[in-house]
PDB file of C-alpha atoms in Angstrom:
ATOM      1  CA  MET A   1       0.000   0.000   0.000  1.00  0.00           C
ATOM      2  CA  SER A   2       1.351   3.377  -1.007  1.00  0.00           C
ATOM      3  CA  GLU A   3       2.066   6.128   1.463  1.00  0.00           C
ATOM      4  CA  HIS A   4      -0.736   8.171  -0.064  1.00  0.00           C
ATOM      5  CA  SER A   5      -3.243   5.340   0.442  1.00  0.00           C
ATOM      6  CA  LYS A   6      -2.213   4.931   4.082  1.00  0.00           C
ATOM      7  CA  GLN A   7      -2.768   8.617   4.711  1.00  0.00           C
ATOM      8  CA  ASN A   8      -6.224   8.438   3.112  1.00  0.00           C
ATOM      9  CA  GLU A   9      -7.090   5.440   5.293  1.00  0.00           C
ATOM     10  CA  LYS A  10      -6.069   7.324   8.420  1.00  0.00           C
ATOM     11  CA  ILE A  11      -8.170  10.313   7.378  1.00  0.00           C
ATOM     12  CA  ILE A  12     -11.217   8.038   6.938  1.00  0.00           C
ATOM     13  CA  LYS A  13     -10.674   6.143  10.225  1.00  0.00           C
ATOM     14  CA  LYS A  14     -10.426   9.219  12.451  1.00  0.00           C
ATOM     15  CA  PRO A  15     -14.010  10.430  11.836  1.00  0.00           C
ATOM     16  CA  LEU A  16     -15.331   6.873  12.190  1.00  0.00           C
ATOM     17  CA  ILE A  17     -13.604   6.501  15.562  1.00  0.00           C
ATOM     18  CA  ILE A  18     -14.960   9.851  16.710  1.00  0.00           C
ATOM     19  CA  ILE A  19     -18.488   8.917  15.567  1.00  0.00           C
ATOM     20  CA  ALA A  20     -18.240   5.563  17.357  1.00  0.00           C
ATOM     21  CA  LEU A  21     -17.105   7.258  20.587  1.00  0.00           C
ATOM     22  CA  VAL A  22     -19.933   9.794  20.354  1.00  0.00           C
ATOM     23  CA  ILE A  23     -22.481   6.977  19.898  1.00  0.00           C
ATOM     24  CA  ILE A  24     -21.070   5.043  22.876  1.00  0.00           C
ATOM     25  CA  ILE A  25     -21.071   8.126  25.128  1.00  0.00           C
ATOM     26  CA  ALA A  26     -24.592   9.092  24.013  1.00  0.00           C
ATOM     27  CA  THR A  27     -25.815   5.547  24.711  1.00  0.00           C
ATOM     28  CA  ILE A  28     -24.297   5.593  28.222  1.00  0.00           C
ATOM     29  CA  ILE A  29     -25.801   9.015  28.968  1.00  0.00           C
ATOM     30  CA  ALA A  30     -29.213   7.869  27.680  1.00  0.00           C
ATOM     31  CA  PHE A  31     -29.018   4.755  29.878  1.00  0.00           C
ATOM     32  CA  PHE A  32     -28.269   6.765  33.027  1.00  0.00           C
ATOM     33  CA  LEU A  33     -30.967   9.332  32.222  1.00  0.00           C
ATOM     34  CA  ARG A  34     -33.523   6.573  31.697  1.00  0.00           C
ATOM     35  CA  TYR A  35     -32.409   4.753  34.864  1.00  0.00           C
ATOM     36  CA  ASN A  36     -32.651   7.970  36.848  1.00  0.00           C
ATOM     37  CA  LEU A  37     -36.202   8.469  35.570  1.00  0.00           C
ATOM     38  CA  GLU A  38     -37.530   4.907  35.626  1.00  0.00           C
ATOM     39  CA  GLY A  39     -35.261   3.197  38.180  1.00  0.00           C
ATOM     40  CA  GLU A  40     -34.769  -0.543  38.592  1.00  0.00           C
ATOM     41  CA  LYS A  41     -37.047  -2.564  36.321  1.00  0.00           C
ATOM     42  CA  ASN A  42     -36.550  -6.011  37.813  1.00  0.00           C
ATOM     43  CA  LEU A  43     -36.719  -5.697  41.583  1.00  0.00           C
ATOM     44  CA  PRO A  44     -36.653  -9.001  43.484  1.00  0.00           C
ATOM     45  CA  PHE A  45     -39.324  -7.660  45.849  1.00  0.00           C
ATOM     46  CA  ILE A  46     -41.987  -5.047  45.173  1.00  0.00           C
ATOM     47  CA  ILE A  47     -44.378  -2.940  47.228  1.00  0.00           C
ATOM     48  CA  THR A  48     -47.893  -3.964  46.189  1.00  0.00           C
ATOM     49  CA  ASN A  49     -49.901  -1.629  48.420  1.00  0.00           C
ATOM     50  CA  ILE A  50     -49.411   1.269  50.825  1.00  0.00           C
ATOM     51  CA  ARG A  51     -52.292   1.758  53.242  1.00  0.00           C
ATOM     52  CA  ILE A  52     -52.548   4.925  55.330  1.00  0.00           C
ATOM     53  CA  ILE A  53     -55.171   5.403  58.037  1.00  0.00           C
ATOM     54  CA  SER A  54     -55.607   8.918  59.430  1.00  0.00           C
ATOM     55  CA  THR A  55     -57.691   9.694  62.513  1.00  0.00           C
ATOM     56  CA  ALA A  56     -57.298  11.017  66.065  1.00  0.00           C
ATOM     57  CA  GLN A  57     -57.427   9.520  69.525  1.00  0.00           C
ATOM     58  CA  ALA A  58     -57.048  10.507  73.149  1.00  0.00           C
ATOM     59  CA  ASN A  59     -54.662   9.478  75.914  1.00  0.00           C
ATOM     60  CA  ILE A  60     -55.618   9.883  79.567  1.00  0.00           C
ATOM     61  CA  ILE A  61     -53.324  12.294  81.411  1.00  0.00           C
ATOM     62  CA  GLY A  62     -52.122  11.028  84.792  1.00  0.00           C
ATOM     63  CA  ASP A  63     -54.786   9.979  87.275  1.00  0.00           C
ATOM     64  CA  ASN A  64     -57.413  12.405  86.051  1.00  0.00           C
ATOM     65  CA  GLN A  65     -59.754  10.327  83.909  1.00  0.00           C
ATOM     66  CA  ASP A  66     -61.419  13.474  82.569  1.00  0.00           C
ATOM     67  CA  ASP A  67     -58.304  15.097  81.076  1.00  0.00           C
ATOM     68  CA  LEU A  68     -57.383  13.758  77.650  1.00  0.00           C
ATOM     69  CA  ASN A  69     -54.359  14.537  75.502  1.00  0.00           C
ATOM     70  CA  ILE A  70     -55.487  14.550  71.858  1.00  0.00           C
ATOM     71  CA  ILE A  71     -53.260  12.861  69.256  1.00  0.00           C
ATOM     72  CA  GLN A  72     -53.696  13.022  65.489  1.00  0.00           C
ATOM     73  CA  ASN A  73     -52.264   9.773  64.108  1.00  0.00           C
ATOM     74  CA  ASN A  74     -51.407   8.532  60.612  1.00  0.00           C
ATOM     75  CA  ASP A  75     -50.754   4.780  60.496  1.00  0.00           C
ATOM     76  CA  PHE A  76     -48.709   3.458  57.549  1.00  0.00           C
ATOM     77  CA  TYR A  77     -48.795  -0.160  56.320  1.00  0.00           C
ATOM     78  CA  PHE A  78     -46.489  -1.384  53.534  1.00  0.00           C
ATOM     79  CA  TYR A  79     -47.256  -4.701  51.804  1.00  0.00           C
ATOM     80  CA  LEU A  80     -44.270  -6.349  50.074  1.00  0.00           C
ATOM     81  CA  GLU A  81     -44.295  -9.389  47.788  1.00  0.00           C
ATOM     82  CA  LYS A  82     -41.815 -11.374  45.713  1.00  0.00           C
ATOM     83  CA  ASN A  83     -41.757  -9.975  42.182  1.00  0.00           C
ATOM     84  CA  PRO A  84     -43.280 -12.723  39.956  1.00  0.00           C
ATOM     85  CA  LYS A  85     -41.103 -11.515  37.063  1.00  0.00           C
ATOM     86  CA  TYR A  86     -37.916 -12.034  39.086  1.00  0.00           C
ATOM     87  CA  LYS A  87     -36.880 -15.634  38.371  1.00  0.00           C
ATOM     88  CA  LYS A  88     -33.878 -15.977  40.701  1.00  0.00           C
ATOM     89  CA  GLU A  89     -34.076 -17.129  44.301  1.00  0.00           C
ATOM     90  CA  GLU A  90     -33.816 -14.250  46.747  1.00  0.00           C
ATOM     91  CA  SER A  91     -34.793 -13.322  50.307  1.00  0.00           C
ATOM     92  CA  ILE A  92     -35.449 -10.103  52.169  1.00  0.00           C
ATOM     93  CA  SER A  93     -32.671  -9.284  54.587  1.00  0.00           C
ATOM     94  CA  LYS A  94     -33.985  -5.940  55.844  1.00  0.00           C
ATOM     95  CA  VAL A  95     -36.524  -3.212  55.074  1.00  0.00           C
ATOM     96  CA  THR A  96     -35.646   0.218  56.438  1.00  0.00           C
ATOM     97  CA  PHE A  97     -37.524   3.511  56.655  1.00  0.00           C
ATOM     98  CA  GLU A  98     -35.246   6.474  57.333  1.00  0.00           C
ATOM     99  CA  ASN A  99     -34.460  10.139  56.657  1.00  0.00           C
ATOM    100  CA  PHE A 100     -37.903  11.326  57.694  1.00  0.00           C
ATOM    101  CA  ASN A 101     -38.496  14.931  56.690  1.00  0.00           C
ATOM    102  CA  ILE A 102     -41.728  16.383  58.077  1.00  0.00           C
ATOM    103  CA  LYS A 103     -42.919  19.935  57.419  1.00  0.00           C
ATOM    104  CA  LYS A 104     -45.886  21.180  59.416  1.00  0.00           C
ATOM    105  CA  SER A 105     -48.214  23.824  58.028  1.00  0.00           C
ATOM    106  CA  SER A 106     -48.569  25.477  61.439  1.00  0.00           C
ATOM    107  CA  GLU A 107     -46.653  25.718  64.704  1.00  0.00           C
ATOM    108  CA  LYS A 108     -49.233  23.632  66.533  1.00  0.00           C
ATOM    109  CA  GLY A 109     -48.342  20.190  67.812  1.00  0.00           C
ATOM    110  CA  THR A 110     -45.234  18.030  68.051  1.00  0.00           C
ATOM    111  CA  VAL A 111     -44.395  15.344  65.482  1.00  0.00           C
ATOM    112  CA  ASN A 112     -43.412  11.848  66.620  1.00  0.00           C
ATOM    113  CA  ILE A 113     -42.849   8.484  64.933  1.00  0.00           C
ATOM    114  CA  TYR A 114     -43.826   5.132  66.489  1.00  0.00           C
ATOM    115  CA  ILE A 115     -43.309   1.444  65.842  1.00  0.00           C
ATOM    116  CA  PRO A 116     -46.072  -1.137  66.513  1.00  0.00           C
ATOM    117  CA  SER A 117     -46.684  -2.338  70.054  1.00  0.00           C
ATOM    118  CA  PRO A 118     -47.637  -5.830  71.296  1.00  0.00           C
ATOM    119  CA  SER A 119     -51.065  -4.546  72.381  1.00  0.00           C
ATOM    120  CA  LYS A 120     -53.885  -6.693  71.023  1.00  0.00           C
ATOM    121  CA  ALA A 121     -56.389  -3.850  71.307  1.00  0.00           C
ATOM    122  CA  LEU A 122     -54.605  -1.315  69.094  1.00  0.00           C
ATOM    123  CA  PRO A 123     -51.675  -1.675  66.682  1.00  0.00           C
ATOM    124  CA  PHE A 124     -49.877   1.348  68.181  1.00  0.00           C
ATOM    125  CA  SER A 125     -49.346   2.566  71.746  1.00  0.00           C
ATOM    126  CA  TYR A 126     -48.268   6.186  71.736  1.00  0.00           C
ATOM    127  CA  THR A 127     -45.815   6.022  74.620  1.00  0.00           C
ATOM    128  CA  ASP A 128     -42.083   6.701  74.850  1.00  0.00           C
ATOM    129  CA  GLU A 129     -41.350   2.961  74.796  1.00  0.00           C
ATOM    130  CA  TYR A 130     -42.345   2.734  71.129  1.00  0.00           C
ATOM    131  CA  LYS A 131     -41.142   6.137  69.960  1.00  0.00           C
ATOM    132  CA  VAL A 132     -38.275   6.245  67.434  1.00  0.00           C
ATOM    133  CA  GLN A 133     -36.154   9.044  66.020  1.00  0.00           C
ATOM    134  CA  ASN A 134     -35.431   8.855  62.313  1.00  0.00           C
ATOM    135  CA  SER A 135     -34.990   5.200  61.348  1.00  0.00           C
ATOM    136  CA  ILE A 136     -37.039   1.985  61.529  1.00  0.00           C
ATOM    137  CA  SER A 137     -35.694  -1.396  60.381  1.00  0.00           C
ATOM    138  CA  TYR A 138     -37.587  -4.648  59.852  1.00  0.00           C
ATOM    139  CA  ASN A 139     -35.399  -7.746  59.680  1.00  0.00           C
ATOM    140  CA  GLY A 140     -36.176 -10.637  57.341  1.00  0.00           C
ATOM    141  CA  SER A 141     -37.603 -13.666  59.149  1.00  0.00           C
ATOM    142  CA  LEU A 142     -39.652 -16.777  58.446  1.00  0.00           C
ATOM    143  CA  THR A 143     -42.879 -14.889  59.176  1.00  0.00           C
ATOM    144  CA  THR A 144     -44.054 -11.324  59.709  1.00  0.00           C
ATOM    145  CA  ASN A 145     -44.224 -10.101  63.304  1.00  0.00           C
ATOM    146  CA  LEU A 146     -44.879  -6.362  63.546  1.00  0.00           C
ATOM    147  CA  PRO A 147     -44.103  -5.822  67.275  1.00  0.00           C
ATOM    148  CA  SER A 148     -40.807  -7.698  66.823  1.00  0.00           C
ATOM    149  CA  LEU A 149     -40.003  -5.632  63.708  1.00  0.00           C
ATOM    150  CA  GLU A 150     -39.800  -8.759  61.535  1.00  0.00           C
ATOM    151  CA  ILE A 151     -41.010  -9.228  57.965  1.00  0.00           C
ATOM    152  CA  GLY A 152     -41.360 -12.515  56.117  1.00  0.00           C
ATOM    153  CA  ASN A 153     -38.249 -13.023  54.000  1.00  0.00           C
ATOM    154  CA  GLN A 154     -40.422 -13.818  50.954  1.00  0.00           C
ATOM    155  CA  GLY A 155     -42.772 -10.907  51.552  1.00  0.00           C
ATOM    156  CA  GLY A 156     -44.945  -9.527  54.292  1.00  0.00           C
ATOM    157  CA  LEU A 157     -46.074  -6.412  56.110  1.00  0.00           C
ATOM    158  CA  THR A 158     -44.299  -3.471  57.743  1.00  0.00           C
ATOM    159  CA  ALA A 159     -45.853  -0.596  59.678  1.00  0.00           C
ATOM    160  CA  PHE A 160     -45.194   2.623  61.547  1.00  0.00           C
ATOM    161  CA  SER A 161     -47.190   5.645  62.680  1.00  0.00           C
ATOM    162  CA  ILE A 162     -46.574   9.389  62.345  1.00  0.00           C
ATOM    163  CA  THR A 163     -48.394  11.501  64.922  1.00  0.00           C
ATOM    164  CA  LEU A 164     -49.063  15.120  65.730  1.00  0.00           C
ATOM    165  CA  GLU A 165     -49.254  15.451  69.510  1.00  0.00           C
ATOM    166  CA  ASP A 166     -49.552  18.182  72.171  1.00  0.00           C
ATOM    167  CA  LEU A 167     -52.502  19.636  70.285  1.00  0.00           C
ATOM    168  CA  GLY A 168     -54.342  20.473  73.472  1.00  0.00           C
ATOM    169  CA  ILE A 169     -56.166  18.994  76.444  1.00  0.00           C
ATOM    170  CA  TYR A 170     -59.776  17.991  76.101  1.00  0.00           C
ATOM    171  CA  LYS A 171     -61.778  17.863  79.317  1.00  0.00           C
ATOM    172  CA  LYS A 172     -64.524  15.299  79.270  1.00  0.00           C
ATOM    173  CA  ASP A 173     -68.015  16.266  80.343  1.00  0.00           C
ATOM    174  CA  ASP A 174     -71.387  14.575  80.088  1.00  0.00           C
ATOM    175  CA  GLU A 175     -71.393  15.030  76.313  1.00  0.00           C
ATOM    176  CA  THR A 176     -70.968  11.868  74.245  1.00  0.00           C
ATOM    177  CA  VAL A 177     -67.715  12.102  72.289  1.00  0.00           C
ATOM    178  CA  THR A 178     -66.351   9.872  69.547  1.00  0.00           C
ATOM    179  CA  TYR A 179     -62.589   9.690  69.788  1.00  0.00           C
ATOM    180  CA  ASP A 180     -61.617  10.179  66.179  1.00  0.00           C
ATOM    181  CA  GLY A 181     -60.895  13.186  63.960  1.00  0.00           C
ATOM    182  CA  THR A 182     -64.240  14.771  64.806  1.00  0.00           C
ATOM    183  CA  ILE A 183     -62.886  15.631  68.262  1.00  0.00           C
ATOM    184  CA  LEU A 184     -60.326  18.073  66.810  1.00  0.00           C
ATOM    185  CA  PRO A 185     -62.790  20.987  66.309  1.00  0.00           C
ATOM    186  CA  LYS A 186     -63.494  20.822  70.061  1.00  0.00           C
ATOM    187  CA  LEU A 187     -59.911  22.117  70.426  1.00  0.00           C
ATOM    188  CA  ASN A 188     -60.605  24.764  67.766  1.00  0.00           C
ATOM    189  CA  LEU A 189     -58.355  22.933  65.298  1.00  0.00           C
ATOM    190  CA  THR A 190     -58.823  23.100  61.536  1.00  0.00           C
ATOM    191  CA  ASN A 191     -57.474  20.953  58.709  1.00  0.00           C
ATOM    192  CA  ASP A 192     -54.802  23.575  58.064  1.00  0.00           C
ATOM    193  CA  ASP A 193     -53.629  23.345  61.681  1.00  0.00           C
ATOM    194  CA  ILE A 194     -52.844  19.633  61.387  1.00  0.00           C
ATOM    195  CA  ALA A 195     -51.572  19.462  57.782  1.00  0.00           C
ATOM    196  CA  MET A 196     -48.081  18.017  57.198  1.00  0.00           C
ATOM    197  CA  GLU A 197     -45.830  17.237  54.239  1.00  0.00           C
ATOM    198  CA  VAL A 198     -43.929  13.999  54.879  1.00  0.00           C
ATOM    199  CA  SER A 199     -41.080  12.392  52.963  1.00  0.00           C
ATOM    200  CA  PHE A 200     -38.825   9.439  53.803  1.00  0.00           C
ATOM    201  CA  ASP A 201     -36.609   6.815  52.196  1.00  0.00           C
ATOM    202  CA  VAL A 202     -37.552   3.147  51.846  1.00  0.00           C
ATOM    203  CA  ILE A 203     -34.621   0.726  51.532  1.00  0.00           C
ATOM    204  CA  ILE A 204     -35.059  -2.936  50.598  1.00  0.00           C
ATOM    205  CA  GLU A 205     -31.998  -5.127  51.239  1.00  0.00           C
ATOM    206  CA  THR A 206     -31.678  -8.723  50.053  1.00  0.00           C
ATOM    207  CA  LEU A 207     -29.726 -11.641  51.440  1.00  0.00           C
ATOM    208  CA  SER A 208     -27.408 -11.534  48.422  1.00  0.00           C
ATOM    209  CA  GLY A 209     -26.335  -8.002  49.341  1.00  0.00           C
ATOM    210  CA  LYS A 210     -28.408  -5.961  46.881  1.00  0.00           C
ATOM    211  CA  LYS A 211     -29.862  -2.653  48.096  1.00  0.00           C
ATOM    212  CA  PHE A 212     -32.683  -0.662  46.516  1.00  0.00           C
ATOM    213  CA  LYS A 213     -33.840   2.771  47.684  1.00  0.00           C
ATOM    214  CA  SER A 214     -36.813   5.016  46.907  1.00  0.00           C
ATOM    215  CA  ASN A 215     -37.997   8.326  48.349  1.00  0.00           C
ATOM    216  CA  LEU A 216     -41.726   8.650  49.076  1.00  0.00           C
ATOM    217  CA  GLN A 217     -43.785  11.764  49.757  1.00  0.00           C
ATOM    218  CA  PHE A 218     -47.255  12.169  51.258  1.00  0.00           C
ATOM    219  CA  ASP A 219     -49.598  14.911  52.426  1.00  0.00           C
ATOM    220  CA  LEU A 220     -51.074  14.148  55.846  1.00  0.00           C
ATOM    221  CA  PRO A 221     -53.593  13.558  57.179  1.00  0.00           C
ATOM    222  CA  ILE A 222     -55.378  11.578  54.490  1.00  0.00           C
ATOM    223  CA  GLY A 223     -58.776  13.074  53.690  1.00  0.00           C
ATOM    224  CA  ASN A 224     -60.878  15.416  55.809  1.00  0.00           C
ATOM    225  CA  ILE A 225     -60.767  13.699  59.193  1.00  0.00           C
ATOM    226  CA  ILE A 226     -62.363  16.669  60.969  1.00  0.00           C
ATOM    227  CA  GLU A 227     -65.606  15.835  59.185  1.00  0.00           C
ATOM    228  CA  GLU A 228     -65.089  12.153  58.371  1.00  0.00           C
ATOM    229  CA  GLY A 229     -63.464  11.124  61.648  1.00  0.00           C
ATOM    230  CA  ARG A 230     -61.314   8.478  59.990  1.00  0.00           C
ATOM    231  CA  SER A 231     -59.906   8.434  56.443  1.00  0.00           C
ATOM    232  CA  PHE A 232     -58.180   5.706  54.430  1.00  0.00           C
ATOM    233  CA  LEU A 233     -55.852   5.553  51.460  1.00  0.00           C
ATOM    234  CA  ASP A 234     -54.925   2.365  49.602  1.00  0.00           C
ATOM    235  CA  LYS A 235     -52.178   3.237  47.167  1.00  0.00           C
ATOM    236  CA  ASN A 236     -51.818   0.248  44.861  1.00  0.00           C
ATOM    237  CA  ASN A 237     -50.881   2.133  41.703  1.00  0.00           C
ATOM    238  CA  LEU A 238     -47.177   2.406  42.412  1.00  0.00           C
ATOM    239  CA  ASP A 239     -45.894   3.460  38.991  1.00  0.00           C
ATOM    240  CA  ASP A 240     -44.578   6.699  40.475  1.00  0.00           C
ATOM    241  CA  ILE A 241     -42.378   4.889  43.015  1.00  0.00           C
ATOM    242  CA  VAL A 242     -38.871   4.559  41.620  1.00  0.00           C
ATOM    243  CA  PHE A 243     -36.329   2.249  43.284  1.00  0.00           C
ATOM    244  CA  LYS A 244     -32.631   2.526  42.437  1.00  0.00           C
ATOM    245  CA  ARG A 245     -29.680   0.370  43.406  1.00  0.00           C
ATOM    246  CA  PHE A 246     -27.039   1.944  45.601  1.00  0.00           C
TER     247      PHE A 246
END
C-alpha cells in the first residue's frame, strides 16, 4: 500500500472513531438518564400496596380520667411481595424507613414516629417505649411479626405511625364524644392546623447483598378527618415509586 493510500485510510478512520465514541457516550448518557427516571425494572421484591389510616385519639393524662391529651395519628402499612417476574431465588434481609423529613403547616403540635406495640387492642401505643427518632428497620424472618419488627423473607407487612401530639387537652363532660378526627374541632383545630408534608426513604436489602432505595412523599392527614373522623388511602398504583440500586 502506497504512502498516499495509508494517509487516506487514516483520514477516513479518524471520523469513524470519533463517531463511534460519540455513539457510545450518548448511549451511556441515555441509559443513566432513563435509569434515573424509571429506576430498577426487575426488583426481586416489590411494594404492592401502601395503606394509610388517618384519625385522632385521646390518651388519659395522669390519674385524672377526665383530662385527655389529643393525638392526630397517621398509620402506615407497607405490603411487600416477591416480584413474579424475578426468576432468581432471593430473600429479604432488611426493610428500612429512614431520613424522615416532616414539614408542618402550622406551629401547633409536636411530630413523633412510632413502631407497633404488642397490644392486642390497638396496633400502636403512643408512649415513649415505642417512639423512634429517624430510622425503623424490619429484619427478614420466616414470618411477619410487627411488634418484633420482623417481615417474612419472601414478603410480608411493615408498619409505623406518624403523629401530631400536644394539640391540646380535652376535658370530658357529660357530652358523648367519639374519639376520632371529629374531636379536633373541640380544640378549635382546623385541617390547616394539622396538615403536614412527609417524605422518607424506603430501603429494601436482600440476602445476596443488593440494596434498593426510593424516596416517598405524602400529604397528611389523608382526607378530611375533621368531618369524616377516619380516612383511608390504599395506594396500589405504584408506577410513580422509583427504586434505584445503591
